[in-house]
Amino acid sequence: MSISKTKELILKNLFWSLLGKTINLIGGLFVGILVARYLGPEQYGLMNYVISYVFLFQTFALFGLDAIEIREESKQQIPYQLIIGTAFWLKLFLGIICILLSIITSLLMTDEIYTTALIAIYSLTIVFNSFNVIRNYFMSIVQNEFVVKAEITRTVISIGIKCLLLIFSTHLSWFVIAAMFDFVLLAVGYYIAYRTKIGRVSDWSFNMQYAKFLMKESFPLMLTNAAVIIYQRIDQVMIGQLIDSKAVGYYSVASRFVEVLIFIPIMLAQTITPILVRFRKESESTYRMKAQQFMNISLWMSILISVFVSVMSYWLVTLTFGEIYMPAVAVLQIMAFKAASVALSNTAGTMLVAEQLQRYAIFRDAFGCIVCIGLNFYFLPKYGIIAAAYIAIASNVAAGYIADALIPAYRHLFVCQTKALYLGWRDLLSVKTLFNPPAA
């Protein structure tokens, strides 16, 4: 399929990505507000501590396979049933190992058996997350519509379940179980979408040689994803360890809004990856031009939204989560700009995958990981969650921008990022042309 013929398909895919993510985020934020008001800062903080703790292990189960799976399926050189099946069984096997590790490490780190029990319950999400291979396939063929419908259905059912828990005034444990059940619903939704539109799951096949290839290709991304997850999620775990659950609750409220902000650069990156791969196959110069344009638009959209949210932080927090979460206001005023730092880093990360340069990414993100953990250990006990907010941004900038200047293979990315910082605003009104082929 030519670039010109895929324009309508890409824009339709972008629409569904936006619609699905918007509904899921708004729905998640809505029910999150209700749950946070009901549980209070301490219990809400404990719940988010559990989620963040398990998330640290989930990245090892994913093994960096998502981006490689999408890339290989976009090439259409190998039967997709083999790619999906091999990736699925790899994730399932690694997921079981990671569940055991999350429980064992929790027992070693804390004397709170209740906390470990919650971690054990929520860690089951790692296994059900293996069905993301279906989502990846739909993304590779630029047909997000079907998985988005599954995700929206999951969100609606999830909201209903959590509202029932609120009506019956249930214990924290039930909310953790409900959060885990969200992944069960999503796995079922993905399966139905695949069975209806693509084919039978029984057609999936596992190939040991191809599994070795996938693991070899994805291993650098696994390491870099581990580093990314650590400096993106370790803050809530460290706050829980070095301060208390109530502080995690305040920080989590600010993070809730930030999660809504960063969906724009992440969604754009996921949508543009297949088309960038195709641009690069046709012309290197076209690819470079479009990659720069993509980076410019993603960064400056995020900067403008970050400014708006920072200014509106007081009203956003108090009118939603309530006065009881007032300490989250100062955190959100700072953390709003994390969206811009994520855009700067994530767009470069998309180019790494398109150019198959991910083998060096571990050095990039290990730098951010070291900055995050080091600064948090030093400043968190002294200055609390305000320090964690600044460090969250600093870690992203260190990993996603400064490190690119230090790694020779990524220096061209640093140049692109610097251009985006200074001149990228010029492309804000040219989103549509991002998917157009260049003029002859």
C-alpha positions as CSV (number, residue, x, y, z in Angstrom):
1,M,0.0,0.0,0.0
2,S,1.4,3.4,-1.0
3,I,1.9,6.3,1.4
4,S,-0.9,8.3,-0.3
5,K,-3.4,5.5,-0.1
6,T,-2.8,5.0,3.6
7,K,-3.5,8.6,4.6
8,E,-7.2,8.1,5.2
9,L,-6.5,4.8,7.1
10,I,-3.9,6.5,9.3
11,L,-6.2,9.5,10.1
12,K,-9.1,7.1,10.9
13,N,-6.7,5.1,13.1
14,L,-5.7,8.4,14.8
15,F,-9.3,9.2,15.4
16,W,-10.0,5.9,17.1
17,S,-6.9,6.1,19.2
18,L,-7.9,9.6,20.4
19,L,-11.5,8.5,21.0
20,G,-10.6,5.4,22.9
21,K,-7.8,6.9,25.0
22,T,-10.0,9.9,25.8
23,I,-12.9,7.8,27.0
24,N,-10.7,5.4,28.9
25,L,-8.7,8.2,30.6
26,I,-11.8,10.3,31.4
27,G,-13.6,7.2,32.7
28,G,-10.6,6.2,34.7
29,L,-10.1,9.7,36.1
30,F,-13.8,9.9,37.0
31,V,-13.9,6.6,38.9
32,G,-10.5,7.3,40.4
33,I,-11.9,10.5,41.9
34,L,-14.8,8.7,43.5
35,V,-12.5,5.9,44.8
36,A,-9.9,8.5,46.1
37,R,-12.6,10.4,47.9
38,Y,-14.0,7.3,49.5
39,L,-10.7,5.7,50.5
40,G,-8.9,8.8,51.7
41,P,-5.2,9.7,51.1
42,E,-3.7,6.8,53.2
43,Q,-5.7,3.9,51.7
44,Y,-5.7,5.4,48.3
45,G,-1.9,5.8,48.6
46,L,-1.5,2.1,49.6
47,M,-3.5,1.1,46.6
48,N,-1.3,3.1,44.3
49,Y,1.8,1.8,46.0
50,V,0.7,-1.8,45.2
51,I,-0.1,-0.9,41.5
52,S,3.3,0.9,41.1
53,Y,5.2,-2.0,42.8
54,V,3.7,-4.6,40.4
55,F,4.2,-2.3,37.4
56,L,8.0,-2.5,38.1
57,F,7.9,-6.2,37.5
58,Q,5.5,-6.0,34.5
59,T,8.1,-4.5,32.3
60,F,10.3,-7.6,32.6
61,A,7.4,-9.8,31.5
62,L,6.8,-7.6,28.5
63,F,10.5,-7.9,27.7
64,G,10.3,-5.0,25.2
65,L,8.4,-7.2,22.8
66,D,5.6,-4.8,22.0
67,A,7.6,-2.4,19.8
68,I,9.5,-5.2,18.1
69,E,6.2,-7.1,17.4
70,I,4.6,-4.1,15.8
71,R,7.7,-3.4,13.7
72,E,8.0,-7.0,12.4
73,E,4.3,-7.3,11.7
74,S,4.4,-3.9,9.8
75,K,7.0,-5.4,7.5
76,Q,4.6,-8.2,6.5
77,Q,7.5,-10.6,5.8
78,I,6.6,-13.4,8.3
79,P,3.2,-14.9,8.9
80,Y,1.5,-12.8,11.6
81,Q,0.2,-16.0,13.4
82,L,3.8,-17.0,14.1
83,I,4.8,-13.6,15.4
84,I,1.7,-13.2,17.6
85,G,1.9,-16.8,18.9
86,T,5.6,-16.7,19.7
87,A,5.3,-13.3,21.4
88,F,2.3,-14.5,23.4
89,W,3.9,-17.6,24.9
90,L,7.1,-15.7,25.7
91,K,5.1,-13.1,27.6
92,L,3.1,-15.7,29.4
93,F,6.2,-17.6,30.6
94,L,8.0,-14.5,31.7
95,G,4.8,-13.2,33.4
96,I,4.5,-16.3,35.6
97,I,8.2,-15.8,36.7
98,C,7.6,-12.1,37.4
99,I,4.5,-12.8,39.5
100,L,6.6,-15.0,41.8
101,L,9.4,-12.5,42.0
102,S,7.0,-9.6,42.9
103,I,5.6,-11.7,45.8
104,I,8.9,-12.9,47.1
105,T,10.5,-9.4,47.0
106,S,7.6,-7.9,48.8
107,L,7.9,-10.5,51.6
108,L,11.6,-9.5,51.9
109,M,11.0,-5.8,51.8
110,T,8.1,-5.4,54.2
111,D,6.6,-7.1,57.3
112,E,3.1,-6.0,56.2
113,I,1.5,-9.3,55.1
114,Y,-1.6,-7.4,54.0
115,T,0.4,-5.3,51.6
116,T,2.0,-8.4,50.1
117,A,-1.4,-10.1,49.8
118,L,-2.6,-7.1,47.8
119,I,0.5,-7.3,45.6
120,A,-0.1,-11.0,45.0
121,I,-3.7,-10.3,43.9
122,Y,-2.8,-7.4,41.6
123,S,0.3,-9.2,40.1
124,L,-2.1,-11.5,38.2
125,T,-2.5,-8.6,35.8
126,I,0.9,-9.5,34.4
127,V,-0.4,-12.8,33.0
128,F,-3.5,-11.3,31.4
129,N,-1.4,-8.5,29.9
130,S,0.0,-11.2,27.6
131,F,-3.1,-10.7,25.4
132,N,-1.7,-7.3,24.4
133,V,-0.2,-9.1,21.4
134,I,-3.6,-8.8,19.8
135,R,-3.6,-5.1,20.3
136,N,-0.1,-4.8,18.8
137,Y,-1.3,-6.7,15.7
138,F,-4.2,-4.4,15.1
139,M,-1.9,-1.4,15.5
140,S,0.6,-2.9,13.0
141,I,-2.2,-3.1,10.4
142,V,-3.4,0.4,11.4
143,Q,-6.8,-0.8,12.5
144,N,-7.1,0.5,16.1
145,E,-10.9,0.7,15.8
146,F,-11.5,-2.9,16.9
147,V,-9.3,-2.9,20.0
148,V,-10.5,0.6,21.0
149,K,-14.1,-0.7,21.1
150,A,-12.9,-3.5,23.4
151,E,-11.1,-1.0,25.7
152,I,-14.1,1.3,25.8
153,T,-16.4,-1.7,26.8
154,R,-13.9,-2.6,29.5
155,T,-13.9,1.0,30.8
156,V,-17.7,1.1,31.0
157,I,-18.0,-2.3,32.8
158,S,-15.1,-1.3,35.1
159,I,-16.8,2.0,36.1
160,G,-20.0,0.0,36.9
161,I,-18.2,-2.5,39.1
162,K,-16.4,0.2,41.1
163,C,-19.5,2.2,41.6
164,L,-21.2,-0.9,43.0
165,L,-18.2,-1.3,45.4
166,L,-18.7,2.3,46.5
167,I,-22.4,1.9,47.0
168,F,-21.8,-1.2,49.2
169,S,-18.9,0.5,51.1
170,T,-16.5,-2.3,50.5
171,H,-13.0,-2.7,51.8
172,L,-9.8,-1.6,50.0
173,S,-9.1,-5.3,49.0
174,W,-12.1,-5.3,46.7
175,F,-10.9,-2.3,44.9
176,V,-7.6,-4.0,44.2
177,I,-9.4,-7.1,43.0
178,A,-11.5,-4.9,40.7
179,A,-8.4,-3.2,39.4
180,M,-7.0,-6.6,38.6
181,F,-10.3,-7.7,37.0
182,D,-10.0,-4.8,34.5
183,F,-7.2,-6.7,32.8
184,V,-9.3,-9.9,32.6
185,L,-12.0,-7.9,30.9
186,L,-9.5,-6.3,28.5
187,A,-8.0,-9.7,27.6
188,V,-11.5,-11.1,26.8
189,G,-12.3,-8.0,24.7
190,Y,-9.1,-8.4,22.7
191,Y,-9.8,-12.1,22.1
192,I,-13.3,-11.3,20.9
193,A,-12.0,-8.6,18.5
194,Y,-9.4,-10.9,17.1
195,R,-11.8,-13.9,16.7
196,T,-14.4,-11.7,15.0
197,K,-12.2,-9.7,12.6
198,I,-8.9,-11.7,12.1
199,G,-9.2,-15.4,12.8
200,R,-8.8,-18.2,15.4
201,V,-6.3,-18.0,18.3
202,S,-5.7,-21.7,17.7
203,D,-3.9,-20.7,14.5
204,W,-1.1,-19.1,16.5
205,S,2.1,-21.0,16.5
206,F,5.3,-20.9,18.6
207,N,8.7,-21.2,16.9
208,M,11.8,-21.5,19.1
209,Q,14.1,-20.0,16.6
210,Y,11.9,-17.0,16.1
211,A,11.5,-16.7,19.8
212,K,15.3,-16.4,20.1
213,F,15.2,-13.7,17.4
214,L,12.5,-11.8,19.2
215,M,14.3,-12.0,22.5
216,K,17.6,-10.9,20.9
217,E,15.9,-7.9,19.2
218,S,13.8,-7.0,22.2
219,F,16.4,-7.5,25.0
220,P,17.9,-4.0,24.6
221,L,14.4,-2.6,24.7
222,M,13.6,-4.7,27.8
223,L,16.6,-3.3,29.6
224,T,15.7,0.3,28.5
225,N,12.0,-0.2,29.4
226,A,13.0,-1.5,32.8
227,A,15.1,1.6,33.3
228,V,12.2,3.8,32.0
229,I,9.6,2.1,34.3
230,I,11.9,2.4,37.2
231,Y,12.4,6.2,36.8
232,Q,8.7,6.6,35.9
233,R,7.2,4.5,38.7
234,I,9.8,4.1,41.3
235,D,8.9,7.4,42.8
236,Q,5.7,6.2,44.3
237,V,7.3,3.1,45.6
238,M,10.2,5.2,47.2
239,I,7.7,7.6,48.6
240,G,5.9,4.7,50.3
241,Q,9.1,3.3,51.6
242,L,10.8,6.6,52.7
243,I,7.7,8.7,53.7
244,D,4.3,7.1,54.1
245,S,1.1,5.9,52.3
246,K,-0.6,9.3,52.7
247,A,2.2,11.0,50.8
248,V,1.8,8.4,48.1
249,G,-1.9,9.3,48.0
250,Y,-1.2,13.0,47.4
251,Y,1.4,12.3,44.8
252,S,-0.9,9.8,43.1
253,V,-3.6,12.4,42.6
254,A,-1.2,14.7,40.8
255,S,0.0,11.7,38.8
256,R,-3.6,11.0,37.7
257,F,-3.8,14.3,35.9
258,V,-0.3,13.8,34.4
259,E,-1.3,10.4,33.0
260,V,-4.1,12.2,31.1
261,L,-1.6,14.7,29.8
262,I,1.0,12.3,28.5
263,F,-1.5,10.2,26.5
264,I,-1.1,12.7,23.6
265,P,2.6,12.1,22.9
266,I,2.3,8.4,23.6
267,M,-0.7,7.9,21.4
268,L,0.9,9.9,18.6
269,A,4.0,7.7,18.9
270,Q,2.1,4.5,18.8
271,T,0.1,5.6,15.8
272,I,3.0,7.1,13.8
273,T,5.4,4.1,14.2
274,P,4.0,2.0,11.4
275,I,3.9,4.9,9.0
276,L,7.4,6.1,9.8
277,V,8.6,2.5,9.0
278,R,7.0,2.8,5.6
279,F,8.3,6.3,5.0
280,R,11.8,5.0,5.7
281,K,11.4,2.1,3.3
282,E,10.5,4.5,0.5
283,S,12.9,7.4,1.2
284,E,15.4,8.2,3.9
285,S,15.0,12.0,3.3
286,T,11.2,11.7,3.6
287,Y,11.5,9.8,6.8
288,R,13.8,12.4,8.3
289,M,11.5,15.2,7.4
290,K,8.4,13.5,8.8
291,A,10.2,12.3,11.9
292,Q,11.2,15.9,12.7
293,Q,7.7,17.2,12.0
294,F,6.3,14.5,14.3
295,M,8.7,15.5,17.1
296,N,7.9,19.2,16.7
297,I,4.1,18.7,16.9
298,S,4.2,16.3,19.8
299,L,6.5,18.4,21.9
300,W,4.8,21.8,21.5
301,M,1.3,20.4,21.9
302,S,2.5,18.9,25.2
303,I,4.2,22.2,26.3
304,L,1.0,24.2,25.7
305,I,-1.2,21.7,27.6
306,S,1.4,21.5,30.4
307,V,1.2,25.3,30.9
308,F,-2.6,25.3,31.0
309,V,-2.8,22.4,33.6
310,S,-0.1,24.0,35.8
311,V,-2.1,27.3,35.9
312,M,-5.3,25.5,36.7
313,S,-3.9,23.0,39.2
314,Y,-5.7,24.4,42.3
315,W,-9.2,24.2,40.7
316,L,-8.5,20.9,39.1
317,V,-7.5,19.2,42.4
318,T,-10.0,20.9,44.7
319,L,-13.0,20.6,42.5
320,T,-12.4,16.9,41.8
321,F,-10.6,15.1,44.5
322,G,-11.5,17.6,47.2
323,E,-9.9,19.8,49.8
324,I,-8.5,16.7,51.6
325,Y,-6.0,16.3,48.7
326,M,-4.8,20.0,48.8
327,P,-1.1,19.0,49.1
328,A,-1.4,17.6,45.6
329,V,-1.9,21.1,44.1
330,A,1.8,22.1,44.5
331,V,2.9,18.8,43.1
332,L,0.7,19.1,40.0
333,Q,1.8,22.6,39.3
334,I,5.3,21.2,38.8
335,M,4.5,17.7,37.4
336,A,2.3,19.1,34.7
337,F,5.5,19.8,32.7
338,K,6.4,16.1,32.8
339,A,4.2,15.7,29.8
340,A,6.5,17.9,27.8
341,S,9.6,16.0,28.9
342,V,7.9,12.7,28.0
343,A,7.0,14.0,24.5
344,L,10.7,15.0,24.0
345,S,11.9,11.6,25.0
346,N,9.2,9.5,23.5
347,T,9.4,10.9,20.0
348,A,13.1,10.1,19.9
349,G,12.3,6.6,21.2
350,T,10.0,6.1,18.3
351,M,12.8,7.0,15.9
352,L,15.1,4.5,17.6
353,V,12.7,1.7,16.9
354,A,12.1,2.8,13.2
355,E,15.9,3.0,12.7
356,Q,16.6,-0.2,14.6
357,L,19.0,1.5,17.0
358,Q,17.4,0.2,20.2
359,R,20.5,-1.7,21.2
360,Y,22.0,1.5,22.6
361,A,18.9,2.6,24.4
362,I,19.9,0.9,27.7
363,F,22.6,3.5,28.1
364,R,20.2,6.3,27.5
365,D,17.6,5.2,30.0
366,A,20.0,3.8,32.6
367,F,21.3,7.3,32.9
368,G,17.8,8.5,33.7
369,C,17.3,5.7,36.1
370,I,20.5,6.6,38.0
371,V,19.5,10.2,38.1
372,C,16.0,9.3,39.4
373,I,17.0,6.9,42.2
374,G,20.0,9.0,43.2
375,L,18.1,12.3,43.5
376,N,15.2,10.7,45.2
377,F,17.3,9.0,47.8
378,Y,19.0,12.3,48.6
379,F,16.2,14.9,48.3
380,L,13.0,12.9,49.0
381,P,13.5,12.5,52.8
382,K,14.5,16.2,53.0
383,Y,11.9,17.9,50.8
384,G,9.1,15.3,50.4
385,I,6.9,14.9,47.4
386,I,7.7,18.4,46.0
387,A,11.2,17.1,45.3
388,A,9.8,13.9,43.7
389,A,7.8,16.1,41.3
390,Y,11.0,18.0,40.1
391,I,12.9,14.8,40.0
392,A,10.3,13.1,37.7
393,I,10.9,15.8,35.1
394,A,14.7,15.9,35.6
395,S,14.8,12.1,35.0
396,N,13.0,12.3,31.8
397,V,15.1,15.1,30.5
398,A,18.3,13.3,31.5
399,A,17.3,10.1,29.8
400,G,15.5,11.4,26.8
401,Y,17.5,14.5,25.9
402,I,20.9,14.9,27.7
403,A,21.8,11.3,27.2
404,D,21.2,11.6,23.4
405,A,24.0,14.2,23.3
406,L,26.4,11.8,25.1
407,I,25.8,8.7,22.9
408,P,27.4,9.0,19.5
409,A,24.7,6.9,17.7
410,Y,22.0,9.1,19.1
411,R,23.5,12.5,18.5
412,H,21.3,13.1,15.4
413,L,18.3,12.6,17.8
414,F,19.7,15.3,20.1
415,V,20.0,17.7,17.1
416,C,16.4,16.9,16.1
417,Q,15.2,17.5,19.7
418,T,17.1,20.8,20.0
419,K,15.5,22.0,16.7
420,A,12.1,20.9,18.1
421,L,12.7,22.9,21.3
422,Y,13.6,26.1,19.5
423,L,11.7,25.9,16.2
424,G,9.1,23.2,16.6
425,W,6.3,25.6,17.4
426,R,6.1,26.4,13.6
427,D,4.6,23.0,12.9
428,L,1.7,23.2,15.4
429,L,-0.8,24.0,12.7
430,S,0.3,21.4,10.3
431,V,-0.8,18.2,11.9
432,K,-2.7,17.0,8.8
433,T,0.4,17.2,6.6
434,L,2.2,14.8,8.9
435,F,0.6,11.9,7.0
436,N,1.0,13.5,3.6
437,P,3.7,12.3,1.2
438,P,6.2,15.2,0.3
439,A,5.5,17.1,-2.9
440,A,7.2,15.7,-5.9
